[in-house]
Amino acid sequence: MSASLIAVDAMSGDFGPRCIVPACLACLGEIPSLHLTLVGQAPLLEELIARHPRVDRARLSIVHAGEVIAMDERPAQALRSKADSSMRVALDLLREQQVQACVSAGNTGALMALSRHVLKTLPGIDRPAMFAALPTEQGLCHLLDLGANMDCSAEHLYQFAVMGSVAVETLGVERPRVALLNVGTEEVKGNQQVKQAAVLLQRARGINYVGFIEGDGLYRGEADVVVCDGFVGNILLKASEGLAAMIAGEVKAQFGRSLASRLVGVLALPFLHRLQARLAPARHNGASFLGLQGIVVKSHGAAGAEGFRSAILRAQAEVRENLPQHLHDRLEALLVGR
């Protein structure tokens, strides 16, 4: 297997390098072909790495960056005045082709603005979209946009649908079913942007558009790709995470209420562990910024070491599939040439 070279914004997220460094070292231990470049305040990173003397330093390097973009910082401010931030330096490494992908748990708006500025978008794409998987009854459904674009035109939704379809094809799904998230499945339902996007998708060649889908249909697995604007998508994602956490907590509480329920809980423990593993947000952490001329994966800011590991694995998979080039080749036919 060829090497994967990934830059990590090591200062990002709610927990910073004390969470990210162990996650990176764990990935290096698991994947012999992985090479990581940690970007951030070098003295601190070296101190944290020194606690793990067995790490293979031949596959781990550090690039110093003296500034950090705060989680609440305005994207425009980050774009103008943080040229030495860990996020910006990591993206610069990607633009200069010193690495093949970038992973960050930082400020979503700043990461999107900097990614568009540094890397640019693919031909035919106006805005990149955040793209990630959610578990369903049938397996996985891939949703976009998850929060990068709050207000979207019908053309933007159409572009998201095309990108999502091509990306899911690279995962081995033939003719992925593409749907628009809506308040009903009837043609008369929805706002003007969604209705107009439906018309564009009905005319599209090479896209297996199956119509509108409601939120419950998403979890039944009625589509492989579900498209919406970032405002709706982010609310759906956060609500899903909150519901999964509530269900896990409620099940645990119920099994602890009495001796009989505790005994039942012991018998059900293997099932519960499998259910928890399937629904755990950490397992599905890592949203791709589709539409850029480079691979950028956004980890949840509150993700722990296991969640950040999932984001690195997501980036490695996209490097392996050469996703930007694959998107470029298919988009040229589906968007530019339509």
Coordinates of C-alpha atoms in Angstrom, one line a residue:
M1 CA 0.0 0.0 0.0
S2 CA 1.4 3.4 -0.9
A3 CA 2.1 6.0 1.8
S4 CA -0.5 8.5 2.9
L5 CA 0.9 11.9 3.9
I6 CA -1.5 13.8 6.2
A7 CA -1.1 17.2 7.9
V8 CA -2.9 17.5 11.2
D9 CA -3.9 20.9 12.8
A10 CA -2.7 19.7 16.2
M11 CA -3.8 22.9 18.1
S12 CA -7.5 22.6 17.1
G13 CA -10.7 21.4 18.8
D14 CA -12.0 21.8 22.3
F15 CA -9.2 19.6 23.8
G16 CA -6.2 20.6 21.6
P17 CA -3.0 18.7 21.3
R18 CA -3.4 16.7 24.5
C19 CA -6.2 14.8 22.8
I20 CA -5.0 15.0 19.2
V21 CA -1.4 13.9 19.7
P22 CA -2.4 10.5 21.3
A23 CA -4.9 10.0 18.6
C24 CA -2.2 10.6 15.9
L25 CA 0.2 8.2 17.6
A26 CA -2.4 5.5 17.9
C27 CA -3.1 5.8 14.1
L28 CA 0.6 5.6 13.4
G29 CA 0.8 2.4 15.4
E30 CA -2.1 0.8 13.5
I31 CA -1.2 1.9 10.0
P32 CA 2.3 1.3 8.7
S33 CA 1.7 3.3 5.5
L34 CA 0.6 6.4 7.4
H35 CA 2.9 9.5 7.7
L36 CA 1.7 12.4 9.8
T37 CA 2.8 16.0 10.0
L38 CA 1.7 17.7 13.2
V39 CA 1.3 21.5 12.8
G40 CA 1.3 23.7 15.9
Q41 CA 3.5 25.0 18.7
A42 CA 6.5 22.8 18.4
P43 CA 7.8 22.8 22.0
L44 CA 4.4 21.6 23.4
L45 CA 4.0 19.0 20.7
E46 CA 7.6 17.6 21.3
E47 CA 6.8 17.4 25.0
L48 CA 3.7 15.4 24.4
I49 CA 5.3 13.1 21.9
A50 CA 8.3 12.5 24.3
R51 CA 5.8 10.7 26.6
H52 CA 5.6 7.9 24.0
P53 CA 9.2 6.9 23.3
R54 CA 8.3 4.0 21.0
V55 CA 6.7 6.2 18.3
D56 CA 8.2 5.9 14.8
R57 CA 9.7 9.4 14.3
A58 CA 10.5 8.5 10.7
R59 CA 6.8 8.7 10.0
L60 CA 6.1 11.7 12.2
S61 CA 7.2 15.2 11.7
I62 CA 6.4 18.6 13.3
V63 CA 6.0 21.9 11.6
H64 CA 5.9 24.9 13.9
A65 CA 3.0 27.4 13.8
G66 CA 2.9 30.0 16.5
E67 CA -0.8 31.1 16.3
V68 CA -4.1 29.4 17.0
I69 CA -7.5 30.2 15.6
A70 CA -10.0 30.3 18.4
M71 CA -13.2 28.3 18.1
D72 CA -15.3 31.5 18.3
E73 CA -13.1 33.6 16.0
R74 CA -14.7 35.2 12.9
P75 CA -13.7 33.6 9.7
A76 CA -12.8 36.9 8.1
Q77 CA -10.5 37.7 11.0
A78 CA -8.8 34.3 10.7
L79 CA -8.4 34.8 6.9
R80 CA -6.8 38.3 7.3
S81 CA -4.6 38.1 10.3
K82 CA -3.6 34.5 11.2
A83 CA -1.1 33.6 8.5
D84 CA 1.0 31.7 11.1
S85 CA -2.0 29.7 12.6
S86 CA -1.7 25.9 12.7
M87 CA -4.8 25.7 10.5
R88 CA -3.4 28.0 7.8
V89 CA 0.0 26.4 7.8
A90 CA -1.5 22.9 7.5
L91 CA -3.5 24.0 4.5
D92 CA -0.4 25.7 3.0
L93 CA 1.4 22.3 3.2
L94 CA -1.5 20.7 1.3
R95 CA -1.5 23.4 -1.4
E96 CA 2.3 23.0 -1.8
Q97 CA 1.8 19.2 -2.2
Q98 CA 4.0 18.4 0.8
V99 CA 1.1 16.4 2.1
Q100 CA -2.0 14.8 0.5
A101 CA -4.7 15.8 3.1
C102 CA -5.4 18.0 6.0
V103 CA -7.4 17.2 9.2
S104 CA -8.6 19.8 11.7
A105 CA -11.0 20.0 14.6
G106 CA -11.0 23.7 14.5
N107 CA -13.4 26.5 13.8
T108 CA -15.7 25.3 11.0
G109 CA -16.2 28.7 9.4
A110 CA -12.5 29.6 9.5
L111 CA -11.6 26.2 8.1
M112 CA -14.0 26.6 5.2
A113 CA -12.9 30.2 4.4
L114 CA -9.2 29.3 4.6
S115 CA -9.7 26.1 2.5
R116 CA -11.5 28.0 -0.2
H117 CA -8.9 30.8 -0.2
V118 CA -5.8 28.5 -0.1
L119 CA -6.9 25.5 -2.2
K120 CA -9.7 26.9 -4.4
T121 CA -12.7 24.9 -5.6
L122 CA -13.0 22.4 -8.4
P123 CA -14.3 23.6 -11.8
G124 CA -18.1 23.9 -11.8
I125 CA -18.4 24.1 -8.0
D126 CA -19.4 27.4 -6.4
R127 CA -19.2 26.2 -2.7
P128 CA -17.7 23.2 -1.0
A129 CA -20.0 21.2 1.2
M130 CA -19.5 19.2 4.4
F131 CA -20.2 15.5 3.8
A132 CA -20.4 12.7 6.4
A133 CA -22.2 9.4 7.1
L134 CA -25.1 8.6 9.4
P135 CA -26.1 5.1 10.5
T136 CA -29.5 3.9 9.2
E137 CA -31.5 0.6 9.3
Q138 CA -29.9 -0.4 6.0
G139 CA -26.3 0.7 6.7
L140 CA -25.2 4.2 6.1
C141 CA -26.6 7.3 4.5
H142 CA -24.3 10.2 3.4
L143 CA -25.6 13.7 4.2
L144 CA -24.5 17.1 2.8
D145 CA -24.3 20.0 3.6
L146 CA -23.7 19.7 7.3
G147 CA -23.1 23.3 8.2
A148 CA -20.7 25.0 5.8
N149 CA -23.4 26.8 3.8
M150 CA -26.4 28.2 5.6
D151 CA -28.2 29.7 2.6
C152 CA -28.2 27.7 -0.6
S153 CA -29.7 28.2 -4.0
A154 CA -31.2 25.4 -6.1
E155 CA -28.0 25.3 -8.1
H156 CA -25.9 24.8 -5.0
L157 CA -28.1 21.9 -3.9
Y158 CA -27.8 20.4 -7.3
Q159 CA -24.0 20.7 -7.1
F160 CA -24.1 19.1 -3.6
A161 CA -26.1 16.2 -5.0
V162 CA -23.7 15.6 -7.9
M163 CA -20.7 15.7 -5.5
G164 CA -22.4 13.4 -3.0
S165 CA -23.3 10.9 -5.6
V166 CA -19.8 10.7 -7.1
A167 CA -18.2 10.5 -3.6
V168 CA -20.4 7.6 -2.6
E169 CA -19.6 5.8 -5.9
T170 CA -16.0 5.8 -4.8
L171 CA -17.1 3.9 -1.6
G172 CA -18.3 1.1 -3.8
V173 CA -22.1 1.9 -4.0
E174 CA -23.3 1.5 -7.6
R175 CA -25.8 4.1 -8.8
P176 CA -26.3 5.6 -5.3
R177 CA -29.9 6.8 -4.6
V178 CA -29.9 10.6 -4.2
A179 CA -32.7 12.4 -2.4
L180 CA -33.5 15.9 -1.3
L181 CA -34.5 16.4 2.3
N182 CA -37.9 17.9 2.6
V183 CA -40.9 18.4 4.8
G184 CA -42.9 15.8 2.7
T185 CA -42.4 13.6 -0.3
E186 CA -45.1 15.2 -2.5
E187 CA -43.9 17.4 -5.3
V188 CA -45.9 20.4 -4.0
K189 CA -44.1 20.4 -0.6
G190 CA -41.0 22.4 0.3
N191 CA -39.5 25.8 -0.3
Q192 CA -38.6 27.2 -3.8
Q193 CA -35.0 26.3 -3.6
V194 CA -35.8 22.6 -2.9
K195 CA -38.5 22.5 -5.6
Q196 CA -36.2 24.1 -8.2
A197 CA -33.3 21.7 -7.2
A198 CA -35.7 18.8 -7.8
V199 CA -36.3 20.0 -11.3
L200 CA -32.6 20.2 -12.0
L201 CA -32.0 16.7 -10.7
Q202 CA -34.9 15.2 -12.6
R203 CA -33.2 16.4 -15.8
A204 CA -29.7 15.3 -14.8
R205 CA -28.0 12.5 -16.6
G206 CA -25.9 10.1 -14.6
I207 CA -27.6 10.9 -11.2
N208 CA -30.0 8.3 -9.7
Y209 CA -32.4 10.9 -8.2
V210 CA -35.2 9.2 -6.2
G211 CA -37.1 12.3 -5.1
F212 CA -37.9 14.0 -1.8
I213 CA -37.2 12.2 1.5
E214 CA -38.3 13.1 5.0
G215 CA -36.2 12.7 8.1
D216 CA -37.6 9.3 9.1
G217 CA -37.0 8.0 5.6
L218 CA -33.4 8.9 6.0
Y219 CA -33.0 6.6 9.0
R220 CA -34.9 3.8 7.3
G221 CA -32.2 3.9 4.6
E222 CA -34.4 5.0 1.7
A223 CA -31.5 6.9 0.1
D224 CA -27.7 6.6 -0.1
V225 CA -27.2 10.4 -0.4
V226 CA -29.4 13.0 1.2
V227 CA -29.0 16.7 0.2
C228 CA -30.0 19.8 2.2
D229 CA -28.6 23.2 3.1
G230 CA -26.1 23.6 5.9
F231 CA -28.6 25.1 8.3
V232 CA -30.9 22.1 8.1
G233 CA -28.1 19.6 7.9
N234 CA -26.3 20.8 11.0
I235 CA -29.5 20.8 13.1
L236 CA -30.2 17.2 11.9
L237 CA -26.7 16.1 12.7
K238 CA -26.6 17.6 16.2
A239 CA -30.1 16.3 17.0
S240 CA -29.1 12.8 15.9
E241 CA -26.0 12.9 18.1
G242 CA -28.1 14.2 21.0
L243 CA -30.8 11.5 20.5
A244 CA -28.2 8.7 20.3
A245 CA -26.6 9.9 23.6
M246 CA -30.0 10.2 25.3
I247 CA -31.0 6.7 24.2
A248 CA -27.7 5.2 25.5
G249 CA -28.1 7.0 28.8
E250 CA -31.7 6.0 29.2
V251 CA -31.0 2.3 28.5
K252 CA -28.1 2.3 31.0
A253 CA -30.3 4.0 33.6
Q254 CA -33.2 1.5 33.1
F255 CA -30.9 -1.5 33.5
G256 CA -29.7 -0.1 36.8
R257 CA -33.0 0.5 38.5
S258 CA -33.4 -2.8 40.2
L259 CA -31.7 -6.2 40.8
A260 CA -33.8 -7.8 38.2
S261 CA -33.1 -5.2 35.6
R262 CA -29.4 -5.4 36.4
L263 CA -29.4 -9.1 35.8
V264 CA -31.2 -8.6 32.5
G265 CA -28.6 -5.9 31.7
V266 CA -25.8 -8.4 32.2
L267 CA -27.4 -10.8 29.7
A268 CA -28.0 -8.0 27.2
L269 CA -24.5 -6.5 27.6
P270 CA -23.0 -7.9 24.3
F271 CA -26.0 -6.6 22.4
L272 CA -25.8 -3.2 24.0
H273 CA -22.1 -2.9 23.3
R274 CA -22.8 -3.7 19.6
L275 CA -25.6 -1.1 19.5
Q276 CA -23.4 1.5 21.2
A277 CA -20.5 0.9 18.8
R278 CA -22.9 1.2 15.8
L279 CA -24.5 4.5 17.0
A280 CA -21.4 6.1 18.6
P281 CA -20.7 9.5 17.1
A282 CA -16.9 8.9 17.3
R283 CA -17.2 6.0 14.8
H284 CA -18.7 8.3 12.2
N285 CA -16.6 11.4 13.0
G286 CA -15.0 13.3 10.2
A287 CA -16.8 15.4 7.6
S288 CA -15.2 15.9 4.2
F289 CA -15.1 19.3 2.5
L290 CA -16.2 18.1 -0.9
G291 CA -15.5 20.4 -3.9
L292 CA -12.0 21.6 -3.0
Q293 CA -8.9 21.0 -5.0
G294 CA -7.5 19.0 -2.1
I295 CA -8.6 16.7 0.8
V296 CA -9.8 18.5 3.9
V297 CA -11.5 16.6 6.7
K298 CA -13.2 18.4 9.6
S299 CA -13.3 16.6 12.9
H300 CA -16.0 17.5 15.5
G301 CA -14.5 20.1 17.9
A302 CA -15.7 18.1 20.9
A303 CA -14.4 14.8 19.6
G304 CA -12.1 12.8 21.9
A305 CA -9.1 10.7 20.8
E306 CA -11.2 8.0 19.3
G307 CA -13.3 10.4 17.3
F308 CA -10.2 12.3 16.0
R309 CA -8.7 8.9 14.9
S310 CA -11.9 8.3 12.8
A311 CA -11.3 11.7 11.1
I312 CA -7.7 10.7 10.2
L313 CA -8.9 7.4 8.8
R314 CA -11.5 9.3 6.7
A315 CA -8.7 11.4 5.3
Q316 CA -6.6 8.4 4.6
A317 CA -9.4 6.7 2.7
E318 CA -9.9 9.7 0.5
V319 CA -6.2 9.8 -0.2
R320 CA -6.3 6.2 -1.2
E321 CA -9.3 6.8 -3.5
N322 CA -7.7 10.0 -4.9
L323 CA -11.2 11.6 -4.3
P324 CA -10.5 15.1 -5.7
Q325 CA -9.3 13.8 -9.0
H326 CA -12.2 11.4 -9.2
L327 CA -14.6 14.2 -8.5
H328 CA -12.9 16.5 -11.0
D329 CA -13.2 13.9 -13.8
R330 CA -16.9 13.1 -13.1
L331 CA -17.9 16.7 -12.4
E332 CA -16.5 17.8 -15.7
A333 CA -19.1 15.6 -17.4
L334 CA -22.0 16.2 -15.0
L335 CA -21.7 19.9 -14.3
V336 CA -19.4 21.7 -16.7
G337 CA -20.7 19.9 -19.8
R338 CA -24.4 19.8 -19.0

